[in-house]
């Protein structure tokens, strides 16, 4: 019998011939695996070790893509309606995972599975349907070329409103290496998961609830949910409720950590025009929440010419300051275009910013492509989405690959780590975050390593990385590993006074396990190391744990007159210390003798 909150099985679907192992001989998920990896990103990592052939091409039929749920999905605990999508990234060639919130999470789990693993390649563009009656594949040529939202609407009209849908846009169909998977207007965004699904000729996955799952202590879960909901309205989440994540823009600009014009500066004169404070007064339309969420961090703004657009800090940063664009109408239009095409806004903005610099240096013969030109930004996005010959096809590969084609030292200013474009945090003035970005398994990632918290809190000197910064980076990485596997929204992190103890209690109430903080901390370390173990299997080395040469060779001149410098030697010292703390060898590898115990029977 499975523990509370779990079914104890995964559905493994081969879309070549639409066979589902779970309809005959289910792929069982032993309780010790569920307890060791929890669900979400953790369980997804274990499943990739189990199902991904070593060195597999991420876009090959045999490369798996997993939708992974957790024991908390479907409970009344606020923000728990989340799922992870896990695969080998076509952008980085390493493990990638993305989290998203919607009713798809609940319906997907209530098909009776803790995970859905998809392999193979359909003969034609199709949709995959999963419910209590089993699995079927339906040809869907009429959805070709449609934005994900339109595809979702048409699919639900065809098959019925009881289905929940995750779909790809045109970019996923065309294998853009940073294409997203979208659902209910939200996105599993980073690493090119949409391209992986597109390579399988799957336009959409539809799920429909078919069963229920019990928790161990129903009364205890209800009481905990009531308490957590009450705390979610407190000061720790006020910023998100009042202005959303876009509140970061002016704050980051003020402390010289807003990456601008492809990381050539850390302040942007046009920031006030894009700030939440300004937009809220002039354009604020509504606030919205994810499924099963009491925070309500989404802020929706009116667009020029009609319509509205949900805006977050990362899409405004990447399509605004990073590309030197200050006109909010242009940034809104670019964000909407990314949604329509199904593009990760961070990778799209970072790749275009790199291309703008290349054009200004004369390395690309695209004289129209200039920093600050909103029209050029939109034109470049169109080219990427269509994979137009020449520039569009080049930029669809991401900045690292494109730099390899262009050459002339352009890799030095390609804003990426391990192939994944950098988020909106300046590493030279946030040196705990610099380490977090360098060593993270997914690449340049602010969600799996929130080390910027220590930098911005004043707990460490953010301009002088050292041992304390390593401790901060490891701590935030561990906390993220648990939150991403249970799964809870990170906007709740501030409401927990003793996180591991409180998370262990929630997990115990749902599953019936006697979990304590010490066990959960060990689980966090196991998940982080399992990610690195997958990457080293795929060829990652210590040389990948670094930052772009620009950030290590060029000091950042601040408006205060001081200089922020992050040297190769300083970063390397932090990376070496990180390896020691993580119990890795001198090359950052999980030791061979540790692998069997780490991966269990994967």
Short mmCIF file of C-alpha atoms in Angstrom, two decimals, residues 26-540:
data_model
loop_
_atom_site.label_atom_id
_atom_site.label_comp_id
_atom_site.label_asym_id
_atom_site.label_seq_id
_atom_site.Cartn_x
_atom_site.Cartn_y
_atom_site.Cartn_z
CA UNK A 26 2.61 -0.61 -13.81
CA UNK A 27 6.05 0.85 -13.25
CA UNK A 28 6.09 0.73 -9.50
CA UNK A 29 7.67 3.49 -7.45
CA UNK A 30 8.89 1.80 -4.26
CA UNK A 31 8.19 3.60 -1.03
CA UNK A 32 11.89 3.98 -0.27
CA UNK A 33 12.34 5.83 -3.58
CA UNK A 34 9.39 8.11 -2.86
CA UNK A 35 10.71 8.87 0.60
CA UNK A 36 14.22 9.48 -0.68
CA UNK A 37 13.20 11.82 -3.54
CA UNK A 38 9.74 13.10 -2.42
CA UNK A 39 8.24 13.98 -5.82
CA UNK A 40 8.53 16.91 -8.21
CA UNK A 41 12.10 17.74 -9.18
CA UNK A 42 13.59 15.11 -6.85
CA UNK A 43 11.56 12.20 -8.17
CA UNK A 44 11.94 13.55 -11.70
CA UNK A 45 15.72 13.43 -11.35
CA UNK A 46 15.54 9.81 -10.21
CA UNK A 47 13.26 8.96 -13.16
CA UNK A 48 15.71 10.52 -15.62
CA UNK A 49 18.50 8.35 -14.20
CA UNK A 50 16.20 5.36 -14.68
CA UNK A 51 14.76 6.06 -18.14
CA UNK A 52 17.19 8.31 -20.06
CA UNK A 53 19.83 6.34 -21.97
CA UNK A 54 23.33 7.73 -21.26
CA UNK A 55 24.39 10.45 -23.72
CA UNK A 56 20.98 10.42 -25.41
CA UNK A 57 20.19 13.26 -27.82
CA UNK A 58 17.56 15.34 -25.95
CA UNK A 59 15.44 15.50 -29.12
CA UNK A 60 15.71 11.78 -29.96
CA UNK A 61 12.61 9.59 -29.65
CA UNK A 62 14.12 7.57 -26.82
CA UNK A 63 14.78 10.68 -24.69
CA UNK A 64 12.15 10.75 -21.92
CA UNK A 65 10.15 13.72 -20.72
CA UNK A 66 8.46 13.41 -17.33
CA UNK A 67 5.54 15.25 -15.76
CA UNK A 68 6.02 14.69 -12.03
CA UNK A 69 3.64 15.41 -9.16
CA UNK A 70 4.05 15.12 -5.38
CA UNK A 71 2.23 13.95 -2.28
CA UNK A 72 0.99 17.49 -1.55
CA UNK A 73 -0.75 17.96 -4.92
CA UNK A 74 -4.50 17.86 -4.43
CA UNK A 75 -4.36 18.74 -0.73
CA UNK A 76 -5.76 22.05 0.59
CA UNK A 77 -2.23 23.29 1.39
CA UNK A 78 -1.80 26.64 -0.30
CA UNK A 79 0.40 26.75 -3.46
CA UNK A 80 0.53 22.93 -3.68
CA UNK A 81 -1.14 22.66 -7.12
CA UNK A 82 2.23 22.44 -8.84
CA UNK A 83 4.06 19.97 -11.02
CA UNK A 84 7.55 19.53 -12.41
CA UNK A 85 8.54 18.79 -15.98
CA UNK A 86 11.92 17.07 -16.18
CA UNK A 87 14.05 16.08 -19.19
CA UNK A 88 17.49 16.35 -20.69
CA UNK A 89 17.73 19.89 -22.04
CA UNK A 90 18.32 20.51 -25.76
CA UNK A 91 19.78 23.88 -24.76
CA UNK A 92 22.37 22.65 -22.25
CA UNK A 93 22.65 18.92 -22.90
CA UNK A 94 22.18 18.46 -19.14
CA UNK A 95 19.34 17.89 -16.71
CA UNK A 96 16.61 20.51 -16.79
CA UNK A 97 13.44 20.87 -14.79
CA UNK A 98 10.72 23.48 -14.69
CA UNK A 99 7.92 24.01 -12.20
CA UNK A 100 4.47 25.35 -12.97
CA UNK A 101 1.16 25.83 -11.20
CA UNK A 102 -2.28 25.05 -12.61
CA UNK A 103 -5.22 22.67 -12.48
CA UNK A 104 -3.17 20.43 -14.78
CA UNK A 105 -1.19 19.38 -11.69
CA UNK A 106 -4.28 18.15 -9.84
CA UNK A 107 -5.90 16.46 -12.84
CA UNK A 108 -2.59 14.89 -13.88
CA UNK A 109 -2.01 13.35 -10.49
CA UNK A 110 -5.60 12.17 -10.21
CA UNK A 111 -5.23 10.08 -13.33
CA UNK A 112 -3.82 7.75 -10.68
CA UNK A 113 -0.10 8.32 -11.14
CA UNK A 114 2.74 10.08 -9.36
CA UNK A 115 4.44 10.76 -12.69
CA UNK A 116 3.82 10.49 -16.42
CA UNK A 117 6.88 9.63 -18.52
CA UNK A 118 6.66 10.09 -22.29
CA UNK A 119 8.99 8.42 -24.80
CA UNK A 120 9.01 7.88 -28.55
CA UNK A 121 7.84 9.97 -31.49
CA UNK A 122 4.33 9.99 -32.92
CA UNK A 123 3.96 9.49 -36.66
CA UNK A 124 2.19 12.85 -37.04
CA UNK A 125 1.32 15.86 -34.91
CA UNK A 126 -0.92 14.49 -32.17
CA UNK A 127 -2.36 15.01 -28.73
CA UNK A 128 -1.92 12.51 -25.90
CA UNK A 129 -4.93 11.86 -23.67
CA UNK A 130 -4.72 10.19 -20.25
CA UNK A 131 -7.58 9.43 -17.86
CA UNK A 132 -9.22 6.54 -16.05
CA UNK A 133 -9.95 4.79 -19.33
CA UNK A 134 -6.25 4.62 -20.16
CA UNK A 135 -4.10 6.28 -22.78
CA UNK A 136 -4.80 7.22 -26.38
CA UNK A 137 -3.11 9.25 -29.08
CA UNK A 138 -5.22 11.35 -31.43
CA UNK A 139 -3.94 13.01 -34.62
CA UNK A 140 -4.31 16.80 -34.38
CA UNK A 141 -3.04 18.43 -37.60
CA UNK A 142 -5.52 21.26 -37.09
CA UNK A 143 -3.45 22.47 -34.11
CA UNK A 144 -0.28 22.92 -36.14
CA UNK A 145 1.29 26.35 -35.79
CA UNK A 146 -1.16 27.56 -33.14
CA UNK A 147 -0.13 29.35 -29.95
CA UNK A 148 -0.42 27.07 -26.94
CA UNK A 149 -3.45 28.94 -25.58
CA UNK A 150 -5.37 28.52 -28.83
CA UNK A 151 -4.36 24.88 -29.07
CA UNK A 152 -5.61 24.35 -25.51
CA UNK A 153 -8.97 25.97 -26.32
CA UNK A 154 -9.45 23.92 -29.50
CA UNK A 155 -8.41 20.68 -27.82
CA UNK A 156 -10.84 21.15 -24.94
CA UNK A 157 -13.59 22.03 -27.42
CA UNK A 158 -12.90 18.81 -29.32
CA UNK A 159 -12.50 16.46 -26.37
CA UNK A 160 -14.56 18.13 -23.64
CA UNK A 161 -14.16 20.68 -20.87
CA UNK A 162 -13.23 18.10 -18.25
CA UNK A 163 -9.73 17.81 -19.68
CA UNK A 164 -6.75 19.87 -18.51
CA UNK A 165 -4.13 20.64 -21.11
CA UNK A 166 -0.39 21.34 -21.35
CA UNK A 167 0.58 22.42 -24.87
CA UNK A 168 3.43 23.82 -26.93
CA UNK A 169 3.44 26.80 -29.28
CA UNK A 170 5.01 27.18 -32.72
CA UNK A 171 8.50 27.41 -31.20
CA UNK A 172 8.16 23.95 -29.66
CA UNK A 173 6.99 22.47 -32.95
CA UNK A 174 10.03 24.01 -34.64
CA UNK A 175 12.41 22.73 -31.93
CA UNK A 176 13.59 26.12 -30.73
CA UNK A 177 15.95 25.06 -27.96
CA UNK A 178 14.31 27.25 -25.33
CA UNK A 179 10.68 26.57 -26.18
CA UNK A 180 8.21 26.25 -23.30
CA UNK A 181 5.28 24.03 -22.31
CA UNK A 182 2.22 26.13 -21.45
CA UNK A 183 -1.03 25.53 -19.58
CA UNK A 184 -3.72 27.87 -18.30
CA UNK A 185 -1.58 30.84 -19.34
CA UNK A 186 1.42 29.63 -17.33
CA UNK A 187 4.64 28.09 -18.51
CA UNK A 188 7.15 25.37 -17.69
CA UNK A 189 9.71 27.71 -19.07
CA UNK A 190 13.42 27.01 -18.87
CA UNK A 191 15.68 24.61 -20.73
CA UNK A 192 13.66 23.87 -23.87
CA UNK A 193 11.09 21.37 -22.58
CA UNK A 194 8.71 22.50 -25.33
CA UNK A 195 11.26 21.43 -27.95
CA UNK A 196 11.52 17.98 -26.33
CA UNK A 197 7.73 17.54 -26.49
CA UNK A 198 7.69 18.94 -30.03
CA UNK A 199 10.36 16.45 -31.10
CA UNK A 200 7.91 13.73 -30.04
CA UNK A 201 5.28 15.21 -32.38
CA UNK A 202 3.07 15.88 -29.36
CA UNK A 203 1.29 19.23 -29.52
CA UNK A 204 -0.52 18.77 -26.22
CA UNK A 205 -0.97 16.40 -23.28
CA UNK A 206 -4.52 16.23 -21.92
CA UNK A 207 -5.31 14.76 -18.50
CA UNK A 208 -8.60 14.15 -16.73
CA UNK A 209 -9.17 13.25 -13.08
CA UNK A 210 -10.25 9.67 -12.56
CA UNK A 211 -9.69 8.88 -8.89
CA UNK A 212 -8.85 10.29 -5.48
CA UNK A 213 -5.85 9.94 -3.20
CA UNK A 214 -6.00 9.78 0.58
CA UNK A 215 -3.71 11.51 3.05
CA UNK A 216 -2.57 9.92 6.30
CA UNK A 217 -4.05 12.52 8.67
CA UNK A 218 -6.95 14.37 7.06
CA UNK A 219 -7.78 16.46 10.12
CA UNK A 220 -4.12 17.36 10.64
CA UNK A 221 -3.70 18.39 7.01
CA UNK A 222 -6.82 20.59 7.16
CA UNK A 223 -5.57 22.31 10.32
CA UNK A 224 -2.11 22.84 8.81
CA UNK A 225 -3.66 24.19 5.62
CA UNK A 226 -5.73 26.69 7.58
CA UNK A 227 -2.67 27.87 9.49
CA UNK A 228 -0.49 28.12 6.37
CA UNK A 229 -3.16 30.06 4.52
CA UNK A 230 -3.39 32.53 7.41
CA UNK A 231 0.38 33.03 7.42
CA UNK A 232 0.45 33.43 3.64
CA UNK A 233 -1.37 36.75 4.07
CA UNK A 234 1.37 38.13 6.30
CA UNK A 235 4.30 40.50 5.71
CA UNK A 236 6.52 37.82 4.14
CA UNK A 237 4.34 37.81 1.01
CA UNK A 238 3.17 41.44 1.03
CA UNK A 239 5.48 42.46 -1.82
CA UNK A 240 4.05 39.81 -4.10
CA UNK A 241 0.45 40.68 -3.28
CA UNK A 242 0.89 44.44 -3.61
CA UNK A 243 3.12 44.77 -6.68
CA UNK A 244 4.22 41.29 -7.73
CA UNK A 245 7.75 40.22 -8.63
CA UNK A 246 8.11 43.34 -10.81
CA UNK A 247 8.66 45.22 -7.53
CA UNK A 248 12.26 43.96 -7.81
CA UNK A 249 13.04 46.19 -10.79
CA UNK A 250 13.52 49.54 -9.05
CA UNK A 251 15.03 47.91 -5.98
CA UNK A 252 17.66 46.08 -8.04
CA UNK A 253 18.35 49.20 -10.07
CA UNK A 254 18.99 51.15 -6.86
CA UNK A 255 21.64 48.70 -5.64
CA UNK A 256 23.36 48.21 -9.02
CA UNK A 257 22.27 44.66 -9.66
CA UNK A 258 19.93 45.10 -12.64
CA UNK A 259 21.74 43.61 -15.68
CA UNK A 260 21.58 46.09 -18.56
CA UNK A 261 22.61 45.96 -22.22
CA UNK A 262 23.94 42.43 -22.06
CA UNK A 263 25.64 42.84 -18.68
CA UNK A 264 27.68 45.89 -19.66
CA UNK A 265 26.02 47.86 -16.84
CA UNK A 266 23.96 47.17 -13.72
CA UNK A 267 21.68 50.20 -13.72
CA UNK A 268 19.18 51.28 -16.37
CA UNK A 269 18.04 54.86 -16.83
CA UNK A 270 14.74 53.65 -18.26
CA UNK A 271 13.90 51.50 -15.24
CA UNK A 272 11.28 53.88 -13.77
CA UNK A 273 9.17 53.61 -16.94
CA UNK A 274 9.04 49.82 -16.53
CA UNK A 275 8.66 49.73 -12.76
CA UNK A 276 5.74 48.11 -11.00
CA UNK A 277 5.08 51.31 -9.07
CA UNK A 278 4.59 53.26 -12.32
CA UNK A 279 2.67 50.58 -14.19
CA UNK A 280 0.41 49.82 -11.25
CA UNK A 281 -0.83 53.41 -11.20
CA UNK A 282 -1.17 53.83 -14.96
CA UNK A 283 -2.05 50.38 -16.25
CA UNK A 284 -2.98 48.05 -13.42
CA UNK A 285 -6.04 46.02 -14.32
CA UNK A 286 -6.29 43.01 -12.04
CA UNK A 287 -4.61 40.59 -9.69
CA UNK A 288 -4.77 36.85 -10.09
CA UNK A 289 -3.67 33.67 -8.34
CA UNK A 290 -2.40 30.30 -9.42
CA UNK A 291 -4.59 27.29 -8.70
CA UNK A 292 -4.89 26.55 -4.97
CA UNK A 293 -2.92 29.66 -4.04
CA UNK A 294 -3.85 32.30 -1.47
CA UNK A 295 -1.01 34.75 -2.26
CA UNK A 296 -2.16 36.22 -5.57
CA UNK A 297 1.19 37.44 -6.93
CA UNK A 298 0.09 37.85 -10.55
CA UNK A 299 -0.40 41.44 -11.65
CA UNK A 300 -2.08 42.04 -14.98
CA UNK A 301 -1.67 45.27 -16.92
CA UNK A 302 -3.48 46.87 -19.84
CA UNK A 303 -1.76 46.89 -23.23
CA UNK A 304 -1.70 49.62 -25.83
CA UNK A 305 -4.39 48.94 -28.40
CA UNK A 306 -6.43 46.75 -26.07
CA UNK A 307 -5.99 43.53 -24.18
CA UNK A 308 -3.93 42.81 -21.09
CA UNK A 309 -0.69 41.11 -20.17
CA UNK A 310 0.66 39.40 -17.06
CA UNK A 311 4.12 40.82 -16.30
CA UNK A 312 6.82 39.48 -14.00
CA UNK A 313 10.27 40.78 -13.10
CA UNK A 314 12.18 38.26 -15.21
CA UNK A 315 10.33 38.88 -18.49
CA UNK A 316 10.54 42.67 -18.02
CA UNK A 317 14.26 42.47 -17.17
CA UNK A 318 15.12 40.20 -20.09
CA UNK A 319 13.07 42.02 -22.73
CA UNK A 320 13.65 45.50 -21.27
CA UNK A 321 16.92 46.54 -19.57
CA UNK A 322 18.94 43.59 -20.86
CA UNK A 323 18.12 44.68 -24.43
CA UNK A 324 18.18 48.38 -23.54
CA UNK A 325 14.44 48.75 -24.27
CA UNK A 326 12.58 51.19 -22.00
CA UNK A 327 9.21 51.61 -23.76
CA UNK A 328 6.70 49.57 -21.76
CA UNK A 329 4.52 49.02 -24.83
CA UNK A 330 7.43 47.37 -26.62
CA UNK A 331 8.26 45.21 -23.59
CA UNK A 332 4.60 44.24 -23.14
CA UNK A 333 4.35 43.34 -26.83
CA UNK A 334 7.56 41.31 -26.68
CA UNK A 335 6.35 39.40 -23.62
CA UNK A 336 3.03 38.66 -25.33
CA UNK A 337 4.88 37.46 -28.42
CA UNK A 338 6.96 35.07 -26.30
CA UNK A 339 3.72 33.69 -24.85
CA UNK A 340 2.22 33.25 -28.31
CA UNK A 341 5.30 31.55 -29.74
CA UNK A 342 6.05 29.56 -26.59
CA UNK A 343 9.49 31.00 -25.80
CA UNK A 344 11.33 31.28 -22.50
CA UNK A 345 11.59 35.03 -22.03
CA UNK A 346 14.93 34.88 -20.19
CA UNK A 347 16.70 32.86 -22.88
CA UNK A 348 15.02 34.82 -25.66
CA UNK A 349 16.04 38.16 -24.17
CA UNK A 350 19.55 37.00 -23.32
CA UNK A 351 20.16 35.57 -26.77
CA UNK A 352 18.84 38.70 -28.49
CA UNK A 353 20.91 40.97 -26.21
CA UNK A 354 24.00 38.97 -27.18
CA UNK A 355 23.04 39.33 -30.87
CA UNK A 356 22.54 43.09 -30.46
CA UNK A 357 26.04 43.41 -29.09
CA UNK A 358 27.41 41.25 -31.92
CA UNK A 359 25.66 43.48 -34.48
CA UNK A 360 27.05 46.63 -32.89
CA UNK A 361 30.54 45.10 -32.91
CA UNK A 362 30.17 44.17 -36.58
CA UNK A 363 30.15 40.42 -35.91
CA UNK A 364 26.63 40.00 -37.32
CA UNK A 365 25.56 41.71 -40.52
CA UNK A 366 22.25 42.88 -39.07
CA UNK A 367 22.49 46.69 -38.93
CA UNK A 368 18.87 47.01 -37.75
CA UNK A 369 19.53 44.99 -34.59
CA UNK A 370 20.44 47.59 -31.96
CA UNK A 371 20.12 48.02 -28.20
CA UNK A 372 17.12 50.11 -27.22
CA UNK A 373 15.13 49.42 -30.39
CA UNK A 374 11.82 47.82 -29.45
CA UNK A 375 10.95 47.18 -33.08
CA UNK A 376 14.21 45.27 -33.53
CA UNK A 377 13.42 43.19 -30.44
CA UNK A 378 10.02 42.19 -31.85
CA UNK A 379 11.49 41.47 -35.29
CA UNK A 380 14.13 39.21 -33.75
CA UNK A 381 11.49 37.30 -31.77
CA UNK A 382 9.50 36.71 -34.94
CA UNK A 383 12.61 35.40 -36.68
CA UNK A 384 13.34 33.03 -33.78
CA UNK A 385 9.77 31.74 -33.59
CA UNK A 386 9.71 31.06 -37.34
CA UNK A 387 13.31 29.77 -37.36
CA UNK A 388 13.86 32.00 -40.35
CA UNK A 389 16.95 31.08 -42.37
CA UNK A 390 19.99 32.91 -41.12
CA UNK A 391 19.47 34.96 -37.98
CA UNK A 392 16.28 33.25 -36.77
CA UNK A 393 17.73 29.77 -37.00
CA UNK A 394 20.98 30.91 -35.38
CA UNK A 395 19.30 32.55 -32.38
CA UNK A 396 16.88 29.65 -31.96
CA UNK A 397 19.89 27.64 -30.75
CA UNK A 398 20.58 29.93 -27.76
CA UNK A 399 23.52 32.23 -27.11
CA UNK A 400 26.16 29.55 -26.39
CA UNK A 401 25.60 27.66 -29.62
CA UNK A 402 25.23 30.88 -31.60
CA UNK A 403 28.52 32.18 -30.20
CA UNK A 404 30.19 28.98 -31.34
CA UNK A 405 29.01 29.72 -34.87
CA UNK A 406 29.86 33.44 -34.88
CA UNK A 407 33.21 33.07 -33.11
CA UNK A 408 35.51 36.12 -32.74
CA UNK A 409 35.45 35.79 -28.96
CA UNK A 410 31.68 36.31 -28.78
CA UNK A 411 31.40 33.42 -26.30
CA UNK A 412 33.07 35.70 -23.75
CA UNK A 413 29.99 37.91 -23.60
CA UNK A 414 27.32 35.28 -24.27
CA UNK A 415 25.18 35.62 -21.09
CA UNK A 416 24.94 31.94 -20.19
CA UNK A 417 26.13 29.24 -17.83
CA UNK A 418 26.19 25.67 -19.15
CA UNK A 419 24.16 27.01 -22.10
CA UNK A 420 21.28 28.46 -20.04
CA UNK A 421 20.93 32.23 -20.22
CA UNK A 422 21.44 34.28 -17.06
CA UNK A 423 18.48 35.63 -15.06
CA UNK A 424 18.15 39.20 -13.80
CA UNK A 425 20.84 39.22 -11.10
CA UNK A 426 24.26 40.85 -11.60
CA UNK A 427 26.89 38.37 -10.31
CA UNK A 428 29.63 40.95 -9.77
CA UNK A 429 27.54 42.80 -7.20
CA UNK A 430 25.87 39.65 -5.80
CA UNK A 431 28.71 37.24 -5.16
CA UNK A 432 26.80 34.56 -3.25
CA UNK A 433 24.53 34.45 -6.27
CA UNK A 434 27.57 34.32 -8.56
CA UNK A 435 28.52 31.00 -6.98
CA UNK A 436 24.93 29.74 -7.08
CA UNK A 437 24.71 30.49 -10.79
CA UNK A 438 28.08 28.89 -11.54
CA UNK A 439 27.53 25.53 -9.83
CA UNK A 440 23.82 24.96 -10.35
CA UNK A 441 22.95 21.78 -12.21
CA UNK A 442 20.37 23.48 -14.45
CA UNK A 443 22.76 26.26 -15.45
CA UNK A 444 22.26 29.97 -14.79
CA UNK A 445 19.29 29.64 -12.51
CA UNK A 446 17.75 31.84 -9.81
CA UNK A 447 15.04 29.39 -8.77
CA UNK A 448 17.18 26.40 -7.82
CA UNK A 449 19.69 28.62 -6.01
CA UNK A 450 18.32 31.73 -4.37
CA UNK A 451 21.69 32.80 -2.96
CA UNK A 452 20.86 36.41 -3.78
CA UNK A 453 18.82 36.37 -0.56
CA UNK A 454 22.02 36.41 1.51
CA UNK A 455 23.57 39.13 -0.67
CA UNK A 456 20.57 41.44 -0.48
CA UNK A 457 19.85 40.81 3.20
CA UNK A 458 23.23 42.14 4.30
CA UNK A 459 24.13 38.80 5.86
CA UNK A 460 27.30 38.79 3.75
CA UNK A 461 29.38 41.40 1.95
CA UNK A 462 27.90 41.03 -1.51
CA UNK A 463 31.01 42.46 -3.19
CA UNK A 464 33.56 40.12 -1.59
CA UNK A 465 32.79 36.43 -2.09
CA UNK A 466 34.25 33.93 0.35
CA UNK A 467 33.42 31.06 2.72
CA UNK A 468 30.27 32.70 4.07
CA UNK A 469 28.94 33.02 0.55
CA UNK A 470 29.47 29.29 -0.02
CA UNK A 471 27.48 28.51 3.11
CA UNK A 472 24.69 30.78 1.89
CA UNK A 473 24.62 29.25 -1.59
CA UNK A 474 24.52 25.69 -0.25
CA UNK A 475 21.74 26.57 2.19
CA UNK A 476 19.49 28.15 -0.42
CA UNK A 477 20.16 25.26 -2.82
CA UNK A 478 19.13 22.72 -0.16
CA UNK A 479 15.96 24.60 0.73
CA UNK A 480 15.03 24.91 -2.95
CA UNK A 481 15.57 21.17 -3.48
CA UNK A 482 12.97 20.34 -0.83
CA UNK A 483 10.44 22.99 -1.86
CA UNK A 484 10.74 21.94 -5.51
CA UNK A 485 10.18 18.30 -4.66
CA UNK A 486 7.38 18.54 -2.09
CA UNK A 487 6.23 20.92 -4.13
CA UNK A 488 5.55 24.36 -2.55
CA UNK A 489 5.87 27.83 -4.06
CA UNK A 490 9.04 29.65 -3.05
CA UNK A 491 7.06 32.80 -2.37
CA UNK A 492 6.04 31.00 0.83
CA UNK A 493 9.63 30.57 1.99
CA UNK A 494 9.53 33.63 4.21
CA UNK A 495 6.54 32.40 6.24
CA UNK A 496 8.45 29.41 7.62
CA UNK A 497 10.46 30.27 10.73
CA UNK A 498 12.06 26.80 10.96
CA UNK A 499 11.71 25.54 7.37
CA UNK A 500 12.95 21.95 7.52
CA UNK A 501 11.08 21.22 10.76
CA UNK A 502 7.85 22.72 9.45
CA UNK A 503 8.16 21.02 6.05
CA UNK A 504 8.83 17.69 7.76
CA UNK A 505 5.64 18.09 9.76
CA UNK A 506 3.58 18.83 6.63
CA UNK A 507 5.08 15.82 4.88
CA UNK A 508 4.40 13.59 7.89
CA UNK A 509 0.74 14.65 8.05
CA UNK A 510 0.22 13.86 4.37
CA UNK A 511 2.25 10.65 4.03
CA UNK A 512 2.19 9.12 7.48
CA UNK A 513 6.00 8.95 7.55
CA UNK A 514 7.77 9.98 10.76
CA UNK A 515 9.94 12.57 9.00
CA UNK A 516 12.09 15.03 10.92
CA UNK A 517 14.22 18.00 9.92
CA UNK A 518 17.45 16.00 9.88
CA UNK A 519 16.03 13.48 7.41
CA UNK A 520 14.69 16.22 5.17
CA UNK A 521 18.06 17.98 5.14
CA UNK A 522 19.69 14.71 4.06
CA UNK A 523 17.02 14.40 1.36
CA UNK A 524 17.90 17.87 0.08
CA UNK A 525 21.57 16.96 -0.18
CA UNK A 526 20.68 13.71 -1.95
CA UNK A 527 18.60 15.50 -4.59
CA UNK A 528 21.29 18.12 -5.28
CA UNK A 529 23.94 15.42 -5.65
CA UNK A 530 21.70 13.25 -7.85
CA UNK A 531 21.36 16.17 -10.27
CA UNK A 532 25.13 16.54 -10.47
CA UNK A 533 25.47 12.78 -10.93
CA UNK A 534 23.17 12.91 -13.95
CA UNK A 535 25.12 15.77 -15.47
CA UNK A 536 28.49 14.10 -14.95
CA UNK A 537 27.07 10.99 -16.65
CA UNK A 538 26.21 13.23 -19.61
CA UNK A 539 29.70 14.70 -19.78
CA UNK A 540 29.66 17.77 -17.51
#
